Amino acid sequence: MIKEITSRILNPDEFIENQIREISNTVGDGVAINALSGGVDSSVVTALGHRAIGNRLKTFFIENGLMREHEPEQVRSMFEDIGISVEIIDAREDFFKALRGIDDPEEKREAVTQTFYKKVFGKLVRESGAKYLMQGTILTDVDETVAGIKRQHNVFEQLGIDPEQAFGYRIIEPLIQLRKDGVRLIGKALGLPESVFKRIPFPGPALAARIIGEVTPQRVEIVRNATAIVEEFLKDTGAFQYMAILHKDRVTGIREGNRDFGLQIEVRCWDSVDARKATPTRIGFDILEKLGSAIVNQVPGVVSVTYHIATKPPSTMEVV
Amino acid sequence: MIKEITSRILNPDEFIENQIREISNTVGDGVAINALSGGVDSSVVTALGHRAIGNRLKTFFIENGLMREHEPEQVRSMFEDIGISVEIIDAREDFFKALRGIDDPEEKREAVTQTFYKKVFGKLVRESGAKYLMQGTILTDVDETVAGIKRQHNVFEQLGIDPEQAFGYRIIEPLIQLRKDGVRLIGKALGLPESVFKRIPFPGPALAARIIGEVTPQRVEIVRNATAIVEEFLKDTGAFQYMAILHKDRVTGIREGNRDFGLQIEVRCWDSVDARKATPTRIGFDILEKLGSAIVNQVPGVVSVTYHIATKPPSTMEVV
């Protein structure tokens, strides 16, 4: 049983100090490795780890082909600005090959996990000689994985899987007692830029979690376009998270007087404190209408746009 | 080319007088038959026809298993109140058999059309000895059928199909020069109750047009439940049309802490004058949230609800 540290009782400086000490003690004079996605969890882990063991933490950004527009370059340059160097690994082919033909959400997450750990990251770890893997697992990931709602890519011990035996390295999860709001406080206390510690959550399987049905480069490109539009329109809402989802269902539409059997994009925008419960953000129809028009006009093939209006539960934040 | 009569230039009394004369001249002392769905178009045709030729117009309500809650009985009793008798024909088995295994929207509409005309209604016509079939085709149906957007069930001549040769009867379409707003004016002038002439549009293929993927009795029941909730919540919006749509895509949800891979209902509510163009109705989030909760709580299996926010075009009013 993991002991939760709520954001109300969290003392950020003390927490950081404790974690730095613990990481240093664990790794000793060894080498650790971590994968940075640019999300708040992995960014905070990256900053914590570098505080603790400096350049003996090797930080990689895995370009899996599932990230948002310009994301790999933006993340690297942001960390360069605070003196942390990040290496980008192009693994797009591996991921798309693993995802080919997969429709089921759980199998999809599993394909991303397995490709990440066994193929791409496992190879990096072996080559680096690192025996320690740092990860941004938070308590909500553990809850949802244990409940069987979602298979998070970074919760092995809770499932009775020994990562050392299964993958050859020991996992360090400094944020596992926190929820998202606590992680943001730590990010702020570490001096990360606001764009990082206030960054909206983005899932482990990245845009693959925003696609119903098969994940192909073409379908990722569609949801990537829609995501850029949604993020631009909704960035000032103050919402917890917002996203575009590509449906598999096709719907009837009409273009220049002719029938167009096209695609549907679903927009979700959530108000939430810690992702355990969430309600749809009350966005004005001025914005919703412009958003709908922008998506149908700028994303080829899309004829229909919806806005999610149910709460979590029984919905989840992501669709996959 | 059909000459449009816009609602602006329409003189309802004169139009009714002309149509009654024309119907009488066409049918002579013969017998005509029509199918009443309870929608404004077929209701106006039923009232017009009975004014013209009285009981020599035989009016049937085809219970295809695709209608809304209590609809067959409500329509019959409404027309009984104004002295018109309507016979209900139970053809549920025929329709579900024809729809089995069909996913494609056009094939679905075609299956409903063929079952209606060739099987169910064709039999009624033969048994009745009627040589005339009255239908509520309006100009928007013709436009959309000619454009290939949708195959309406009642537009044969425009497609170069001779219904006498194909189906054995002549079709009378008294409303073909009008659009929906004009038809409502005629309904009012005919003395139909407001619940009829202001009734929101409902498609020919009924709830089959509100289901993405296969139409089964179980899936119709789901969308029927959701439709009853949507109509109750949105009846006071003054909107042109509102509906619930059952998606085929399944989405991840969470129920009592456990993963629930469930269904999604899409709600559409349209502001429109004549159905050619339409914008989403600006419904307050107080209502949208309650509507979302009601659907996930009352319709078994549903974990997600969305509200449509794109315009027509490029969306269409219905999804199938």
mmCIF file of N, CA, C and O in Angstrom, chain A residues 158-219:
data_model
loop_
_atom_site.group_PDB
_atom_site.id
_atom_site.type_symbol
_atom_site.label_atom_id
_atom_site.label_comp_id
_atom_site.label_asym_id
_atom_site.label_seq_id
_atom_site.Cartn_x
_atom_site.Cartn_y
_atom_site.Cartn_z
ATOM 1 N N GLN A 158 3.026 -3.037 -8.940
ATOM 2 C CA GLN A 158 1.654 -3.153 -8.455
ATOM 3 C C GLN A 158 0.901 -4.290 -9.151
ATOM 4 O O GLN A 158 -0.129 -4.741 -8.677
ATOM 5 N N LEU A 159 1.396 -4.700 -10.277
ATOM 6 C CA LEU A 159 0.764 -5.800 -11.001
ATOM 7 C C LEU A 159 1.466 -7.122 -10.741
ATOM 8 O O LEU A 159 1.159 -8.130 -11.359
ATOM 9 N N GLY A 160 2.443 -7.088 -9.816
ATOM 10 C CA GLY A 160 3.163 -8.325 -9.511
ATOM 11 C C GLY A 160 4.200 -8.689 -10.553
ATOM 12 O O GLY A 160 4.632 -9.836 -10.642
ATOM 13 N N ILE A 161 4.603 -7.695 -11.373
ATOM 14 C CA ILE A 161 5.648 -7.954 -12.370
ATOM 15 C C ILE A 161 6.965 -7.380 -11.844
ATOM 16 O O ILE A 161 7.016 -6.223 -11.436
ATOM 17 N N ASP A 162 8.019 -8.168 -11.827
ATOM 18 C CA ASP A 162 9.319 -7.688 -11.382
ATOM 19 C C ASP A 162 10.062 -7.125 -12.596
ATOM 20 O O ASP A 162 10.492 -7.879 -13.458
ATOM 21 N N PRO A 163 10.246 -5.798 -12.672
ATOM 22 C CA PRO A 163 10.849 -5.205 -13.867
ATOM 23 C C PRO A 163 12.312 -5.608 -14.056
ATOM 24 O O PRO A 163 12.797 -5.639 -15.183
ATOM 25 N N GLU A 164 12.977 -5.928 -12.926
ATOM 26 C CA GLU A 164 14.374 -6.338 -13.059
ATOM 27 C C GLU A 164 14.462 -7.673 -13.778
ATOM 28 O O GLU A 164 15.270 -7.873 -14.675
ATOM 29 N N GLN A 165 13.544 -8.558 -13.352
ATOM 30 C CA GLN A 165 13.493 -9.864 -13.992
ATOM 31 C C GLN A 165 12.948 -9.755 -15.418
ATOM 32 O O GLN A 165 13.473 -10.346 -16.348
ATOM 33 N N ALA A 166 11.876 -8.961 -15.577
ATOM 34 C CA ALA A 166 11.203 -8.887 -16.868
ATOM 35 C C ALA A 166 11.990 -8.046 -17.864
ATOM 36 O O ALA A 166 12.058 -8.374 -19.041
ATOM 37 N N PHE A 167 12.563 -6.957 -17.411
ATOM 38 C CA PHE A 167 13.187 -6.028 -18.357
ATOM 39 C C PHE A 167 14.661 -5.744 -18.082
ATOM 40 O O PHE A 167 15.320 -5.089 -18.865
ATOM 41 N N GLY A 168 15.163 -6.167 -16.945
ATOM 42 C CA GLY A 168 16.597 -6.009 -16.688
ATOM 43 C C GLY A 168 17.020 -4.732 -15.982
ATOM 44 O O GLY A 168 18.194 -4.384 -15.994
ATOM 45 N N TYR A 169 16.091 -4.027 -15.356
ATOM 46 C CA TYR A 169 16.506 -2.829 -14.632
ATOM 47 C C TYR A 169 15.572 -2.555 -13.456
ATOM 48 O O TYR A 169 14.459 -3.045 -13.397
ATOM 49 N N ARG A 170 16.065 -1.734 -12.538
ATOM 50 C CA ARG A 170 15.271 -1.398 -11.376
ATOM 51 C C ARG A 170 14.582 -0.061 -11.616
ATOM 52 O O ARG A 170 15.177 0.866 -12.140
ATOM 53 N N ILE A 171 13.320 0.021 -11.224
ATOM 54 C CA ILE A 171 12.553 1.232 -11.495
ATOM 55 C C ILE A 171 12.505 2.136 -10.264
ATOM 56 O O ILE A 171 12.246 1.680 -9.155
ATOM 57 N N ILE A 172 12.772 3.421 -10.479
ATOM 58 C CA ILE A 172 12.676 4.424 -9.419
ATOM 59 C C ILE A 172 11.512 5.353 -9.761
ATOM 60 O O ILE A 172 11.480 5.940 -10.847
ATOM 61 N N GLU A 173 10.554 5.452 -8.832
ATOM 62 C CA GLU A 173 9.344 6.250 -9.099
ATOM 63 C C GLU A 173 9.162 7.293 -7.997
ATOM 64 O O GLU A 173 8.381 7.110 -7.076
ATOM 65 N N PRO A 174 9.852 8.418 -8.094
ATOM 66 C CA PRO A 174 9.859 9.386 -6.981
ATOM 67 C C PRO A 174 8.511 10.080 -6.755
ATOM 68 O O PRO A 174 8.306 10.646 -5.671
ATOM 69 N N LEU A 175 7.608 10.028 -7.708
ATOM 70 C CA LEU A 175 6.355 10.788 -7.580
ATOM 71 C C LEU A 175 5.162 9.918 -7.196
ATOM 72 O O LEU A 175 4.013 10.356 -7.241
ATOM 73 N N ILE A 176 5.444 8.655 -6.832
ATOM 74 C CA ILE A 176 4.354 7.686 -6.726
ATOM 75 C C ILE A 176 3.381 7.969 -5.575
ATOM 76 O O ILE A 176 2.264 7.453 -5.562
ATOM 77 N N GLN A 177 3.797 8.830 -4.620
ATOM 78 C CA GLN A 177 2.867 9.155 -3.522
ATOM 79 C C GLN A 177 1.997 10.368 -3.844
ATOM 80 O O GLN A 177 1.132 10.742 -3.057
ATOM 81 N N LEU A 178 2.257 10.991 -4.991
ATOM 82 C CA LEU A 178 1.556 12.246 -5.327
ATOM 83 C C LEU A 178 0.453 12.036 -6.349
ATOM 84 O O LEU A 178 0.426 11.040 -7.065
ATOM 85 N N ARG A 179 -0.444 13.029 -6.389
ATOM 86 C CA ARG A 179 -1.356 13.119 -7.530
ATOM 87 C C ARG A 179 -0.931 14.328 -8.352
ATOM 88 O O ARG A 179 0.027 15.015 -8.026
ATOM 89 N N LYS A 180 -1.650 14.550 -9.467
ATOM 90 C CA LYS A 180 -1.208 15.547 -10.436
ATOM 91 C C LYS A 180 -0.992 16.927 -9.815
ATOM 92 O O LYS A 180 -0.026 17.620 -10.135
ATOM 93 N N ASP A 181 -1.886 17.335 -8.921
ATOM 94 C CA ASP A 181 -1.759 18.683 -8.348
ATOM 95 C C ASP A 181 -0.490 18.806 -7.491
ATOM 96 O O ASP A 181 0.172 19.850 -7.490
ATOM 97 N N GLY A 182 -0.127 17.723 -6.809
ATOM 98 C CA GLY A 182 1.105 17.721 -6.034
ATOM 99 C C GLY A 182 2.332 17.804 -6.939
ATOM 100 O O GLY A 182 3.298 18.529 -6.649
ATOM 101 N N VAL A 183 2.283 17.064 -8.055
ATOM 102 C CA VAL A 183 3.417 17.075 -8.989
ATOM 103 C C VAL A 183 3.657 18.487 -9.529
ATOM 104 O O VAL A 183 4.803 18.940 -9.669
ATOM 105 N N ARG A 184 2.559 19.204 -9.784
ATOM 106 C CA ARG A 184 2.701 20.580 -10.304
ATOM 107 C C ARG A 184 3.408 21.474 -9.276
ATOM 108 O O ARG A 184 4.250 22.304 -9.632
ATOM 109 N N LEU A 185 3.080 21.283 -8.006
ATOM 110 C CA LEU A 185 3.740 22.065 -6.948
ATOM 111 C C LEU A 185 5.236 21.770 -6.893
ATOM 112 O O LEU A 185 6.061 22.669 -6.700
ATOM 113 N N ILE A 186 5.585 20.508 -7.072
ATOM 114 C CA ILE A 186 7.005 20.127 -7.076
ATOM 115 C C ILE A 186 7.719 20.753 -8.281
ATOM 116 O O ILE A 186 8.832 21.277 -8.175
ATOM 117 N N GLY A 187 7.048 20.710 -9.443
ATOM 118 C CA GLY A 187 7.620 21.313 -10.651
ATOM 119 C C GLY A 187 7.906 22.787 -10.450
ATOM 120 O O GLY A 187 8.970 23.304 -10.834
ATOM 121 N N LYS A 188 6.964 23.459 -9.833
ATOM 122 C CA LYS A 188 7.135 24.889 -9.577
ATOM 123 C C LYS A 188 8.314 25.113 -8.622
ATOM 124 O O LYS A 188 9.179 25.962 -8.861
ATOM 125 N N ALA A 189 8.356 24.322 -7.544
ATOM 126 C CA ALA A 189 9.417 24.470 -6.541
ATOM 127 C C ALA A 189 10.796 24.143 -7.115
ATOM 128 O O ALA A 189 11.818 24.659 -6.654
ATOM 129 N N LEU A 190 10.823 23.286 -8.152
ATOM 130 C CA LEU A 190 12.095 22.943 -8.795
ATOM 131 C C LEU A 190 12.556 24.037 -9.744
ATOM 132 O O LEU A 190 13.638 23.949 -10.330
ATOM 133 N N GLY A 191 11.690 25.047 -9.961
ATOM 134 C CA GLY A 191 12.059 26.148 -10.843
ATOM 135 C C GLY A 191 11.832 25.863 -12.314
ATOM 136 O O GLY A 191 12.378 26.534 -13.186
ATOM 137 N N LEU A 192 11.020 24.837 -12.609
ATOM 138 C CA LEU A 192 10.686 24.579 -14.015
ATOM 139 C C LEU A 192 9.814 25.728 -14.532
ATOM 140 O O LEU A 192 9.087 26.360 -13.758
ATOM 141 N N PRO A 193 9.869 26.011 -15.848
ATOM 142 C CA PRO A 193 9.011 27.070 -16.380
ATOM 143 C C PRO A 193 7.531 26.709 -16.242
ATOM 144 O O PRO A 193 7.170 25.529 -16.252
ATOM 145 N N GLU A 194 6.703 27.735 -16.134
ATOM 146 C CA GLU A 194 5.262 27.522 -15.972
ATOM 147 C C GLU A 194 4.689 26.662 -17.100
ATOM 148 O O GLU A 194 3.791 25.857 -16.890
ATOM 149 N N SER A 195 5.220 26.835 -18.316
ATOM 150 C CA SER A 195 4.732 26.039 -19.459
ATOM 151 C C SER A 195 4.927 24.551 -19.208
ATOM 152 O O SER A 195 4.253 23.718 -19.791
ATOM 153 N N VAL A 196 5.863 24.205 -18.330
ATOM 154 C CA VAL A 196 6.073 22.795 -18.007
ATOM 155 C C VAL A 196 5.187 22.362 -16.838
ATOM 156 O O VAL A 196 4.412 21.412 -16.958
ATOM 157 N N PHE A 197 5.282 23.097 -15.701
ATOM 158 C CA PHE A 197 4.571 22.557 -14.528
ATOM 159 C C PHE A 197 3.065 22.798 -14.605
ATOM 160 O O PHE A 197 2.301 22.172 -13.889
ATOM 161 N N LYS A 198 2.632 23.701 -15.494
ATOM 162 C CA LYS A 198 1.190 23.870 -15.693
ATOM 163 C C LYS A 198 0.691 23.168 -16.951
ATOM 164 O O LYS A 198 -0.468 23.294 -17.332
ATOM 165 N N ARG A 199 1.579 22.478 -17.609
ATOM 166 C CA ARG A 199 1.236 21.806 -18.856
ATOM 167 C C ARG A 199 0.095 20.807 -18.657
ATOM 168 O O ARG A 199 0.045 20.097 -17.664
ATOM 169 N N ILE A 200 -0.822 20.776 -19.626
ATOM 170 C CA ILE A 200 -1.943 19.849 -19.489
ATOM 171 C C ILE A 200 -1.455 18.409 -19.653
ATOM 172 O O ILE A 200 -0.499 18.150 -20.367
ATOM 173 N N PRO A 201 -2.112 17.471 -18.962
ATOM 174 C CA PRO A 201 -1.685 16.073 -19.035
ATOM 175 C C PRO A 201 -1.786 15.540 -20.467
ATOM 176 O O PRO A 201 -2.672 15.921 -21.220
ATOM 177 N N PHE A 202 -0.867 14.669 -20.781
ATOM 178 C CA PHE A 202 -0.857 14.009 -22.098
ATOM 179 C C PHE A 202 -0.525 12.548 -21.836
ATOM 180 O O PHE A 202 0.400 12.248 -21.086
ATOM 181 N N PRO A 203 -1.280 11.618 -22.432
ATOM 182 C CA PRO A 203 -1.166 10.214 -22.001
ATOM 183 C C PRO A 203 0.111 9.527 -22.481
ATOM 184 O O PRO A 203 0.711 9.942 -23.470
ATOM 185 N N GLY A 204 0.477 8.480 -21.788
ATOM 186 C CA GLY A 204 1.645 7.677 -22.140
ATOM 187 C C GLY A 204 1.640 7.206 -23.592
ATOM 188 O O GLY A 204 2.625 7.399 -24.300
ATOM 189 N N PRO A 205 0.536 6.618 -24.049
ATOM 190 C CA PRO A 205 0.507 6.161 -25.440
ATOM 191 C C PRO A 205 0.305 7.314 -26.421
ATOM 192 O O PRO A 205 0.062 7.096 -27.601
ATOM 193 N N ALA A 206 0.367 8.550 -25.912
ATOM 194 C CA ALA A 206 0.315 9.756 -26.737
ATOM 195 C C ALA A 206 -0.922 9.753 -27.642
ATOM 196 O O ALA A 206 -1.999 9.360 -27.194
ATOM 197 N N LEU A 207 -0.773 10.163 -28.894
ATOM 198 C CA LEU A 207 -1.953 10.288 -29.767
ATOM 199 C C LEU A 207 -2.598 8.940 -30.063
ATOM 200 O O LEU A 207 -3.746 8.902 -30.515
ATOM 201 N N ALA A 208 -1.909 7.833 -29.789
ATOM 202 C CA ALA A 208 -2.541 6.521 -29.958
ATOM 203 C C ALA A 208 -3.728 6.372 -29.013
ATOM 204 O O ALA A 208 -4.665 5.623 -29.286
ATOM 205 N N ALA A 209 -3.701 7.119 -27.887
ATOM 206 C CA ALA A 209 -4.827 7.084 -26.943
ATOM 207 C C ALA A 209 -5.973 7.969 -27.410
ATOM 208 O O ALA A 209 -7.038 7.993 -26.801
ATOM 209 N N ARG A 210 -5.764 8.676 -28.490
ATOM 210 C CA ARG A 210 -6.779 9.608 -29.010
ATOM 211 C C ARG A 210 -7.368 9.114 -30.318
ATOM 212 O O ARG A 210 -7.987 9.879 -31.050
ATOM 213 N N ILE A 211 -7.099 7.848 -30.624
ATOM 214 C CA ILE A 211 -7.575 7.273 -31.880
ATOM 215 C C ILE A 211 -8.390 6.029 -31.572
ATOM 216 O O ILE A 211 -7.891 5.099 -30.956
ATOM 217 N N ILE A 212 -9.655 6.024 -31.982
ATOM 218 C CA ILE A 212 -10.469 4.811 -31.885
ATOM 219 C C ILE A 212 -10.204 4.017 -33.155
ATOM 220 O O ILE A 212 -10.272 4.553 -34.255
ATOM 221 N N GLY A 213 -9.882 2.739 -32.992
ATOM 222 C CA GLY A 213 -9.550 1.920 -34.159
ATOM 223 C C GLY A 213 -8.052 1.923 -34.414
ATOM 224 O O GLY A 213 -7.260 2.311 -33.547
ATOM 225 N N GLU A 214 -7.667 1.487 -35.604
ATOM 226 C CA GLU A 214 -6.248 1.282 -35.913
ATOM 227 C C GLU A 214 -5.450 2.591 -35.904
ATOM 228 O O GLU A 214 -5.926 3.627 -36.347
ATOM 229 N N VAL A 215 -4.226 2.496 -35.391
ATOM 230 C CA VAL A 215 -3.308 3.639 -35.377
ATOM 231 C C VAL A 215 -2.357 3.518 -36.562
ATOM 232 O O VAL A 215 -1.511 2.624 -36.597
ATOM 233 N N THR A 216 -2.515 4.393 -37.536
ATOM 234 C CA THR A 216 -1.626 4.414 -38.697
ATOM 235 C C THR A 216 -1.029 5.819 -38.788
ATOM 236 O O THR A 216 -1.567 6.759 -38.203
ATOM 237 N N PRO A 217 0.085 5.971 -39.535
ATOM 238 C CA PRO A 217 0.652 7.326 -39.681
ATOM 239 C C PRO A 217 -0.386 8.322 -40.202
ATOM 240 O O PRO A 217 -0.438 9.462 -39.743
ATOM 241 N N GLN A 218 -1.236 7.898 -41.122
ATOM 242 C CA GLN A 218 -2.254 8.793 -41.694
ATOM 243 C C GLN A 218 -3.268 9.208 -40.635
ATOM 244 O O GLN A 218 -3.656 10.377 -40.559
ATOM 245 N N ARG A 219 -3.712 8.257 -39.837
ATOM 246 C CA ARG A 219 -4.727 8.581 -38.826
ATOM 247 C C ARG A 219 -4.112 9.427 -37.703
ATOM 248 O O ARG A 219 -4.779 10.287 -37.131
#
